[in-house]
Amino acid sequence: MSTTEQSPALEAFYADRPLMWRNLVWLIVLNMGWALCFTVLNPLMTLRMNSPEIGLGEGMIGTIYSINSYLVSFLVMYFSWKSDHTISRWGRRIPYLWISGPAIILMLVLFPFAHAKWLVVAIVAVQLFFTDMKNSTISLLPIDLVPKEVLARTMSIQNMVLGLMGFLGLRYGMKLSDWSEKAPYLLGGAVLVFTTFSSGFCIKEPPIRKPATESFKPWSALKVGWQDRRMIVLMLGVAMISSAFVMYNQWIWLYAKNELGLTRTSMGAALAWSSLLGIALAYPAGHLVDHFNPYKLVLALHALQWVLFGSLLLAHSAVGLIAVSFLFVVSTALAVAPAMMVFKSAAPQDVGSVTSSLALINNAYAATLIFVSGQLIERLGHNYTAGYVLGIIMSAVGCALIFVYRHLARSTEEAMKP
């Protein structure tokens, strides 16, 4: 057990349940704003880039997002490592919210006013960079703020609220975009200003102080995250088992537009209702992840992915898209289970290093998958089915790797027995 774990101040922080719930309320307010806005703005940006006005194809869109994922594979290590060692009056993570938040909001507000292809790409690139900074640091707050034994359940409460925000964003934000192209971006910017700054001032981070003893090196986080070499196999499995979900999230909007011929309002109406199912499943799923055998959950997760894959192949209308979205939510209810195996292995002072080591593999792998699928889809005549087939095959490989890790772990334990 580390010195930081034994700190009386840290023990008192985690024992203070009123403080924990206050922090969670403000964390929910913070993420509520980002979820409400980006649930609708992310697909709107992708759809606009693919529109005749801008004219970016699937290959170029995939390339943009894959380049960002490759970059964030290394940036997340720096930002997470840096935040682990940051000492300020605001804590370790919140200072990065003050840096990234205003830049992201500004880019979102400017996006609908840009018409030149190069300017659109430049705005998206800047927005993605600062989003990478925010996600690499602020996403660690849920792990920082609560004891590990209730981590999945407290995260599920947040997911219930975010599911409601997803419903509202898709149901009404997409409809608003058909009325006014610029309105969702301007309204989203205003919402983000309020939720970001109010929450940033109210969240109290745990008393963890870990000054840097050396300058950052690309392998600094990996030295901690990959001390146990078996973790590399587990992290690869965690990244790859989500392949089907990566393909769904990356291409479902263009699939709905180009394959099914739906308007933005129709897409929002079709995909919104499944968010309410996510609310209903969030806490039971969190309880399962906290208490159930993770390997059985991994098998259940992969089985559900095959059901999702079949539904994608059969969807030919808005009604089919509704069914797909519901199956996606059911599938992703257990998606946190593999990653939780990694999170729960991390000591509090090393959370950033361990999670950024996982993020390195996650992002580099997702970047490759998105790039390959984008080129494949475009070269096969906008055949989105090719992306979904690629996703389910790679998910099966990821499931197998997680069980390879279990075998390696058991073998090591047996070898250490007297």
Short mmCIF file of C-alpha atoms in Angstrom, two decimals:
data_model
loop_
_atom_site.label_atom_id
_atom_site.label_comp_id
_atom_site.label_asym_id
_atom_site.label_seq_id
_atom_site.Cartn_x
_atom_site.Cartn_y
_atom_site.Cartn_z
CA MET A 1 0.00 0.00 0.00
CA SER A 2 1.35 3.41 -0.96
CA THR A 3 1.99 6.35 1.31
CA THR A 4 -0.73 8.33 -0.42
CA GLU A 5 -3.28 5.58 0.23
CA GLN A 6 -2.39 5.66 3.95
CA SER A 7 -2.74 9.44 4.22
CA PRO A 8 -5.22 10.34 6.99
CA ALA A 9 -6.36 13.34 4.93
CA LEU A 10 -7.17 11.11 1.96
CA GLU A 11 -8.94 8.57 4.17
CA ALA A 12 -11.02 11.38 5.69
CA PHE A 13 -11.86 12.70 2.20
CA TYR A 14 -13.24 9.34 1.06
CA ALA A 15 -15.04 8.80 4.38
CA ASP A 16 -16.90 12.13 4.02
CA ARG A 17 -20.07 11.00 2.25
CA PRO A 18 -21.77 14.45 2.16
CA LEU A 19 -18.68 15.83 0.41
CA MET A 20 -18.68 12.90 -2.01
CA TRP A 21 -22.31 13.54 -2.98
CA ARG A 22 -21.74 17.31 -3.34
CA ASN A 23 -18.81 16.61 -5.64
CA LEU A 24 -20.86 14.15 -7.64
CA VAL A 25 -23.71 16.65 -8.07
CA TRP A 26 -21.35 19.28 -9.46
CA LEU A 27 -19.53 16.71 -11.58
CA ILE A 28 -22.90 15.71 -13.04
CA VAL A 29 -23.71 19.36 -13.76
CA LEU A 30 -20.35 19.72 -15.51
CA ASN A 31 -20.74 16.59 -17.64
CA MET A 32 -24.42 17.29 -18.20
CA GLY A 33 -23.56 20.42 -20.17
CA TRP A 34 -20.95 18.67 -22.27
CA ALA A 35 -23.22 15.66 -22.89
CA LEU A 36 -26.20 17.81 -23.85
CA CYS A 37 -24.16 19.81 -26.35
CA PHE A 38 -21.86 17.20 -27.84
CA THR A 39 -24.56 14.55 -28.23
CA VAL A 40 -26.01 16.77 -30.93
CA LEU A 41 -23.02 18.87 -32.04
CA ASN A 42 -20.67 15.96 -32.79
CA PRO A 43 -23.02 14.38 -35.35
CA LEU A 44 -23.97 17.80 -36.74
CA MET A 45 -20.31 18.59 -37.37
CA THR A 46 -19.77 15.24 -39.10
CA LEU A 47 -22.90 15.68 -41.23
CA ARG A 48 -21.87 19.21 -42.22
CA MET A 49 -18.37 18.09 -43.18
CA ASN A 50 -19.96 15.42 -45.41
CA SER A 51 -22.50 17.84 -46.91
CA PRO A 52 -22.21 19.15 -50.51
CA GLU A 53 -21.31 22.57 -49.06
CA ILE A 54 -18.05 21.29 -47.50
CA GLY A 55 -17.61 18.07 -49.47
CA LEU A 56 -15.48 15.82 -47.25
CA GLY A 57 -15.86 12.08 -47.98
CA GLU A 58 -15.78 9.19 -45.51
CA GLY A 59 -12.09 8.59 -46.21
CA MET A 60 -11.12 12.17 -45.36
CA ILE A 61 -13.41 12.33 -42.32
CA GLY A 62 -11.98 9.05 -41.08
CA THR A 63 -8.46 10.38 -41.67
CA ILE A 64 -9.14 13.54 -39.64
CA TYR A 65 -10.43 11.60 -36.66
CA SER A 66 -7.77 8.92 -36.93
CA ILE A 67 -4.96 11.52 -36.98
CA ASN A 68 -6.44 13.04 -33.85
CA SER A 69 -6.66 9.62 -32.20
CA TYR A 70 -3.02 8.89 -33.03
CA LEU A 71 -1.99 12.24 -31.55
CA VAL A 72 -4.10 11.81 -28.43
CA SER A 73 -2.52 8.39 -27.89
CA PHE A 74 0.59 10.31 -26.79
CA LEU A 75 -1.01 13.57 -25.69
CA VAL A 76 -3.17 11.73 -23.15
CA MET A 77 -0.03 10.38 -21.52
CA TYR A 78 1.41 13.88 -21.19
CA PHE A 79 -1.77 15.58 -20.01
CA SER A 80 -2.65 12.77 -17.58
CA TRP A 81 0.90 12.58 -16.25
CA LYS A 82 1.04 16.36 -15.95
CA SER A 83 -2.27 16.49 -14.10
CA ASP A 84 -1.16 13.69 -11.75
CA HIS A 85 1.73 15.95 -10.70
CA THR A 86 -0.08 19.29 -10.80
CA ILE A 87 -0.35 21.15 -7.48
CA SER A 88 -2.65 24.18 -7.42
CA ARG A 89 -5.36 25.80 -5.36
CA TRP A 90 -7.90 24.17 -7.72
CA GLY A 91 -6.49 20.64 -7.43
CA ARG A 92 -4.90 18.38 -10.05
CA ARG A 93 -7.52 18.22 -12.81
CA ILE A 94 -9.62 21.40 -12.72
CA PRO A 95 -6.81 23.73 -13.97
CA TYR A 96 -7.00 21.91 -17.30
CA LEU A 97 -10.71 22.67 -17.51
CA TRP A 98 -9.87 26.39 -17.34
CA ILE A 99 -7.42 25.97 -20.24
CA SER A 100 -9.44 23.69 -22.52
CA GLY A 101 -13.02 24.76 -21.91
CA PRO A 102 -12.92 28.30 -23.37
CA ALA A 103 -11.01 27.13 -26.48
CA ILE A 104 -13.49 24.32 -27.21
CA ILE A 105 -16.48 26.60 -26.75
CA LEU A 106 -14.99 29.24 -29.06
CA MET A 107 -14.36 26.68 -31.83
CA LEU A 108 -17.90 25.33 -31.56
CA VAL A 109 -19.39 28.80 -31.91
CA LEU A 110 -17.19 29.60 -34.93
CA PHE A 111 -17.79 26.28 -36.75
CA PRO A 112 -21.15 27.05 -38.46
CA PHE A 113 -19.78 30.36 -39.78
CA ALA A 114 -16.86 28.68 -41.61
CA HIS A 115 -17.42 27.76 -45.26
CA ALA A 116 -13.97 27.17 -46.73
CA LYS A 117 -12.94 23.53 -46.50
CA TRP A 118 -9.51 24.35 -45.04
CA LEU A 119 -11.04 26.58 -42.35
CA VAL A 120 -13.57 23.93 -41.34
CA VAL A 121 -10.78 21.37 -40.99
CA ALA A 122 -8.64 23.85 -39.00
CA ILE A 123 -11.47 24.63 -36.56
CA VAL A 124 -12.20 20.94 -36.06
CA ALA A 125 -8.48 20.25 -35.48
CA VAL A 126 -8.20 22.94 -32.78
CA GLN A 127 -11.42 21.80 -31.13
CA LEU A 128 -10.23 18.19 -31.11
CA PHE A 129 -6.87 19.14 -29.57
CA PHE A 130 -8.41 20.95 -26.61
CA THR A 131 -11.06 18.25 -26.26
CA ASP A 132 -8.18 15.78 -25.98
CA MET A 133 -6.74 17.88 -23.14
CA LYS A 134 -10.07 18.02 -21.36
CA ASN A 135 -10.83 14.31 -21.78
CA SER A 136 -7.34 13.30 -20.66
CA THR A 137 -7.71 15.13 -17.36
CA ILE A 138 -11.34 15.87 -16.43
CA SER A 139 -12.40 12.30 -17.27
CA LEU A 140 -10.23 11.20 -14.31
CA LEU A 141 -12.37 13.11 -11.80
CA PRO A 142 -14.97 10.34 -11.29
CA ILE A 143 -12.14 7.95 -10.37
CA ASP A 144 -10.56 10.58 -8.07
CA LEU A 145 -13.68 11.63 -6.22
CA VAL A 146 -15.15 8.35 -4.94
CA PRO A 147 -13.89 5.17 -3.22
CA LYS A 148 -13.18 2.34 -5.66
CA GLU A 149 -15.74 0.00 -4.12
CA VAL A 150 -18.62 2.25 -5.24
CA LEU A 151 -17.02 3.57 -8.44
CA ALA A 152 -19.24 1.79 -10.98
CA ARG A 153 -22.45 2.57 -9.08
CA THR A 154 -21.70 6.26 -8.67
CA MET A 155 -20.71 6.48 -12.32
CA SER A 156 -24.02 4.85 -13.22
CA ILE A 157 -25.91 7.65 -11.46
CA GLN A 158 -24.07 10.13 -13.64
CA ASN A 159 -24.81 8.01 -16.71
CA MET A 160 -28.53 8.16 -15.92
CA VAL A 161 -28.47 11.95 -16.03
CA LEU A 162 -26.29 11.97 -19.15
CA GLY A 163 -28.76 9.60 -20.80
CA LEU A 164 -31.53 12.13 -20.21
CA MET A 165 -29.33 14.86 -21.68
CA GLY A 166 -28.69 12.65 -24.69
CA PHE A 167 -32.43 12.23 -25.20
CA LEU A 168 -33.08 15.96 -25.03
CA GLY A 169 -30.14 16.77 -27.28
CA LEU A 170 -31.10 14.31 -29.99
CA ARG A 171 -34.86 14.84 -29.76
CA TYR A 172 -34.80 18.61 -29.89
CA GLY A 173 -31.28 19.63 -30.91
CA MET A 174 -31.43 17.84 -34.27
CA LYS A 175 -34.87 19.33 -34.88
CA LEU A 176 -33.50 22.78 -34.03
CA SER A 177 -30.71 22.29 -36.59
CA ASP A 178 -33.28 21.82 -39.39
CA TRP A 179 -34.82 25.12 -38.35
CA SER A 180 -31.52 26.99 -38.00
CA GLU A 181 -28.04 25.67 -38.90
CA LYS A 182 -26.30 27.98 -36.43
CA ALA A 183 -28.70 27.86 -33.46
CA PRO A 184 -27.50 24.55 -31.89
CA TYR A 185 -23.89 25.79 -31.85
CA LEU A 186 -24.72 29.17 -30.32
CA LEU A 187 -27.11 27.71 -27.74
CA GLY A 188 -24.63 24.93 -26.97
CA GLY A 189 -21.87 27.47 -26.37
CA ALA A 190 -24.03 29.35 -23.87
CA VAL A 191 -24.91 26.15 -21.99
CA LEU A 192 -21.26 25.12 -21.80
CA VAL A 193 -20.18 28.48 -20.42
CA PHE A 194 -22.65 28.16 -17.54
CA THR A 195 -22.11 24.48 -16.63
CA THR A 196 -18.32 24.55 -17.06
CA PHE A 197 -17.58 27.57 -14.92
CA SER A 198 -20.17 26.93 -12.19
CA SER A 199 -18.99 23.33 -11.68
CA GLY A 200 -15.29 24.10 -11.98
CA PHE A 201 -15.52 26.46 -9.02
CA CYS A 202 -17.50 24.04 -6.82
CA ILE A 203 -15.79 20.66 -7.22
CA LYS A 204 -13.33 19.85 -4.41
CA GLU A 205 -10.61 17.42 -5.43
CA PRO A 206 -9.02 14.89 -3.03
CA PRO A 207 -5.86 15.92 -1.10
CA ILE A 208 -3.44 13.99 -3.31
CA ARG A 209 -0.06 15.64 -3.78
CA LYS A 210 2.57 14.00 -5.92
CA PRO A 211 5.21 16.50 -7.12
CA ALA A 212 7.12 15.39 -10.21
CA THR A 213 10.55 13.99 -9.43
CA GLU A 214 11.65 14.03 -13.08
CA SER A 215 10.63 15.70 -16.31
CA PHE A 216 8.06 14.03 -18.52
CA LYS A 217 9.26 11.41 -20.93
CA PRO A 218 6.99 9.56 -23.38
CA TRP A 219 7.52 6.38 -21.39
CA SER A 220 6.99 7.97 -17.95
CA ALA A 221 3.33 6.91 -17.71
CA LEU A 222 4.02 3.55 -19.36
CA LYS A 223 6.64 2.69 -16.72
CA VAL A 224 3.82 2.81 -14.18
CA GLY A 225 0.92 1.54 -16.29
CA TRP A 226 2.86 -1.38 -17.76
CA GLN A 227 4.91 -2.45 -14.74
CA ASP A 228 3.05 -5.73 -15.02
CA ARG A 229 3.55 -6.77 -18.66
CA ARG A 230 0.36 -8.81 -18.59
CA MET A 231 -1.54 -5.52 -18.42
CA ILE A 232 -0.55 -4.86 -22.04
CA VAL A 233 -2.51 -7.94 -23.12
CA LEU A 234 -5.50 -6.86 -21.00
CA MET A 235 -5.40 -3.30 -22.33
CA LEU A 236 -5.24 -4.54 -25.93
CA GLY A 237 -8.26 -6.71 -25.24
CA VAL A 238 -10.15 -3.81 -23.63
CA ALA A 239 -9.45 -1.61 -26.66
CA MET A 240 -10.34 -4.21 -29.28
CA ILE A 241 -13.51 -5.54 -27.66
CA SER A 242 -15.07 -2.11 -28.22
CA SER A 243 -14.47 -2.24 -32.00
CA ALA A 244 -18.16 -2.79 -32.82
CA PHE A 245 -19.07 0.27 -30.74
CA VAL A 246 -16.36 2.39 -32.40
CA MET A 247 -17.79 1.54 -35.82
CA TYR A 248 -21.33 2.31 -34.68
CA ASN A 249 -20.43 5.68 -33.20
CA GLN A 250 -18.23 6.70 -36.13
CA TRP A 251 -20.55 5.86 -39.02
CA ILE A 252 -24.16 5.61 -37.78
CA TRP A 253 -25.00 9.21 -38.67
CA LEU A 254 -23.64 9.04 -42.21
CA TYR A 255 -25.23 5.59 -42.56
CA ALA A 256 -28.62 7.04 -41.55
CA LYS A 257 -28.21 9.94 -43.95
CA ASN A 258 -26.67 8.23 -46.98
CA GLU A 259 -28.09 4.68 -46.70
CA LEU A 260 -31.48 5.31 -45.11
CA GLY A 261 -32.06 8.82 -46.51
CA LEU A 262 -33.21 10.31 -43.21
CA THR A 263 -33.32 14.01 -42.33
CA ARG A 264 -31.57 15.31 -39.22
CA THR A 265 -34.93 15.63 -37.45
CA SER A 266 -35.82 12.02 -38.35
CA MET A 267 -32.41 10.80 -37.19
CA GLY A 268 -32.73 12.61 -33.87
CA ALA A 269 -36.25 11.29 -33.33
CA ALA A 270 -35.16 7.72 -34.14
CA LEU A 271 -32.05 7.69 -31.96
CA ALA A 272 -33.27 9.79 -29.03
CA TRP A 273 -35.60 7.34 -27.31
CA SER A 274 -32.90 4.76 -26.67
CA SER A 275 -31.25 7.30 -24.34
CA LEU A 276 -34.13 6.75 -21.90
CA LEU A 277 -33.40 3.03 -21.88
CA GLY A 278 -29.83 3.92 -20.96
CA ILE A 279 -31.18 5.73 -17.89
CA ALA A 280 -33.09 2.64 -16.80
CA LEU A 281 -30.10 0.33 -17.29
CA ALA A 282 -27.37 2.57 -15.83
CA TYR A 283 -27.62 1.71 -12.13
CA PRO A 284 -28.39 -2.03 -12.51
CA ALA A 285 -25.45 -2.29 -14.90
CA GLY A 286 -23.18 -0.46 -12.45
CA HIS A 287 -24.28 -2.80 -9.67
CA LEU A 288 -23.49 -5.81 -11.89
CA VAL A 289 -20.03 -4.46 -12.75
CA ASP A 290 -19.23 -3.85 -9.08
CA HIS A 291 -20.35 -7.30 -7.92
CA PHE A 292 -20.34 -9.79 -10.81
CA ASN A 293 -17.50 -11.85 -12.28
CA PRO A 294 -15.90 -9.53 -14.90
CA TYR A 295 -15.09 -12.37 -17.29
CA LYS A 296 -18.72 -13.49 -17.43
CA LEU A 297 -19.68 -9.87 -18.12
CA VAL A 298 -17.15 -9.75 -20.96
CA LEU A 299 -18.78 -12.80 -22.56
CA ALA A 300 -22.25 -11.26 -22.16
CA LEU A 301 -20.96 -7.99 -23.65
CA HIS A 302 -19.57 -9.74 -26.72
CA ALA A 303 -22.73 -11.78 -27.25
CA LEU A 304 -24.75 -8.55 -27.21
CA GLN A 305 -22.40 -7.06 -29.81
CA TRP A 306 -23.29 -9.87 -32.22
CA VAL A 307 -26.98 -9.07 -31.73
CA LEU A 308 -26.22 -5.41 -32.45
CA PHE A 309 -24.28 -6.39 -35.56
CA GLY A 310 -27.20 -8.45 -36.88
CA SER A 311 -29.62 -5.58 -36.28
CA LEU A 312 -27.38 -3.19 -38.23
CA LEU A 313 -27.43 -5.51 -41.24
CA LEU A 314 -31.24 -5.73 -41.11
CA ALA A 315 -31.97 -1.99 -40.62
CA HIS A 316 -33.54 -0.43 -43.74
CA SER A 317 -35.72 2.35 -42.33
CA ALA A 318 -36.21 4.75 -39.44
CA VAL A 319 -38.00 1.96 -37.53
CA GLY A 320 -34.98 -0.29 -38.05
CA LEU A 321 -32.71 2.50 -36.81
CA ILE A 322 -34.79 2.77 -33.63
CA ALA A 323 -34.31 -0.96 -33.00
CA VAL A 324 -30.56 -0.63 -33.66
CA SER A 325 -30.23 2.25 -31.21
CA PHE A 326 -32.02 0.33 -28.45
CA LEU A 327 -29.79 -2.70 -28.97
CA PHE A 328 -26.73 -0.41 -28.92
CA VAL A 329 -27.75 0.96 -25.52
CA VAL A 330 -28.35 -2.54 -24.13
CA SER A 331 -24.93 -3.62 -25.42
CA THR A 332 -23.04 -0.62 -24.06
CA ALA A 333 -24.63 -1.01 -20.61
CA LEU A 334 -21.85 -3.52 -19.91
CA ALA A 335 -19.16 -1.77 -21.95
CA VAL A 336 -17.46 -0.37 -18.84
CA ALA A 337 -16.83 -3.86 -17.42
CA PRO A 338 -13.53 -4.57 -19.28
CA ALA A 339 -12.10 -1.10 -18.59
CA MET A 340 -13.11 -1.34 -14.93
CA MET A 341 -10.71 -4.29 -14.62
CA VAL A 342 -7.91 -1.84 -15.44
CA PHE A 343 -9.21 1.09 -13.38
CA LYS A 344 -9.55 -0.96 -10.21
CA SER A 345 -5.94 -2.10 -10.49
CA ALA A 346 -4.64 1.49 -10.17
CA ALA A 347 -3.41 3.06 -6.92
CA PRO A 348 -4.90 6.55 -6.33
CA GLN A 349 -1.63 8.37 -7.00
CA ASP A 350 -1.12 6.48 -10.28
CA VAL A 351 -4.61 6.78 -11.77
CA GLY A 352 -3.47 9.14 -14.52
CA SER A 353 -0.54 6.94 -15.53
CA VAL A 354 -2.56 3.72 -15.63
CA THR A 355 -5.55 5.21 -17.44
CA SER A 356 -3.32 7.04 -19.92
CA SER A 357 -1.47 3.80 -20.66
CA LEU A 358 -4.84 2.27 -21.48
CA ALA A 359 -5.78 5.39 -23.45
CA LEU A 360 -2.58 5.08 -25.52
CA ILE A 361 -3.65 1.64 -26.70
CA ASN A 362 -7.33 2.62 -26.98
CA ASN A 363 -6.71 5.68 -29.12
CA ALA A 364 -3.97 4.23 -31.32
CA TYR A 365 -6.12 1.21 -32.01
CA ALA A 366 -9.29 3.25 -32.63
CA ALA A 367 -7.34 5.56 -34.95
CA THR A 368 -6.22 2.61 -37.06
CA LEU A 369 -9.71 1.11 -37.10
CA ILE A 370 -11.36 4.40 -38.11
CA PHE A 371 -8.79 5.10 -40.83
CA VAL A 372 -9.04 1.61 -42.33
CA SER A 373 -12.84 1.55 -42.15
CA GLY A 374 -13.16 5.02 -43.71
CA GLN A 375 -11.00 4.04 -46.67
CA LEU A 376 -12.81 0.70 -46.96
CA ILE A 377 -16.28 2.27 -46.90
CA GLU A 378 -15.44 4.92 -49.49
CA ARG A 379 -13.60 2.57 -51.86
CA LEU A 380 -16.43 0.03 -51.74
CA GLY A 381 -18.93 2.68 -52.86
CA HIS A 382 -20.04 4.07 -49.48
CA ASN A 383 -20.64 0.56 -48.15
CA TYR A 384 -21.06 1.07 -44.40
CA THR A 385 -21.68 -2.65 -43.86
CA ALA A 386 -17.97 -3.20 -44.49
CA GLY A 387 -17.16 -1.07 -41.43
CA TYR A 388 -19.58 -2.99 -39.26
CA VAL A 389 -18.17 -6.37 -40.38
CA LEU A 390 -14.66 -5.17 -39.58
CA GLY A 391 -15.85 -4.01 -36.15
CA ILE A 392 -17.43 -7.27 -35.05
CA ILE A 393 -14.45 -9.34 -36.20
CA MET A 394 -12.01 -7.21 -34.22
CA SER A 395 -14.32 -7.25 -31.17
CA ALA A 396 -14.09 -11.05 -31.20
CA VAL A 397 -10.29 -10.80 -31.18
CA GLY A 398 -10.45 -8.41 -28.21
CA CYS A 399 -12.70 -10.80 -26.26
CA ALA A 400 -10.18 -13.60 -26.85
CA LEU A 401 -7.28 -11.43 -25.62
CA ILE A 402 -9.03 -10.70 -22.32
CA PHE A 403 -9.25 -14.43 -21.68
CA VAL A 404 -5.61 -14.83 -22.69
CA TYR A 405 -4.84 -12.31 -19.93
CA ARG A 406 -6.85 -14.39 -17.45
CA HIS A 407 -4.84 -17.45 -18.40
CA LEU A 408 -1.54 -15.56 -17.96
CA ALA A 409 -2.63 -14.19 -14.59
CA ARG A 410 -3.65 -17.61 -13.32
CA SER A 411 -0.42 -19.18 -14.57
CA THR A 412 1.64 -16.60 -12.69
CA GLU A 413 -0.36 -17.11 -9.50
CA GLU A 414 0.10 -20.86 -9.71
CA ALA A 415 3.87 -20.44 -10.25
CA MET A 416 4.15 -18.24 -7.13
CA LYS A 417 2.47 -20.80 -4.86
CA PRO A 418 4.86 -22.65 -2.50
#
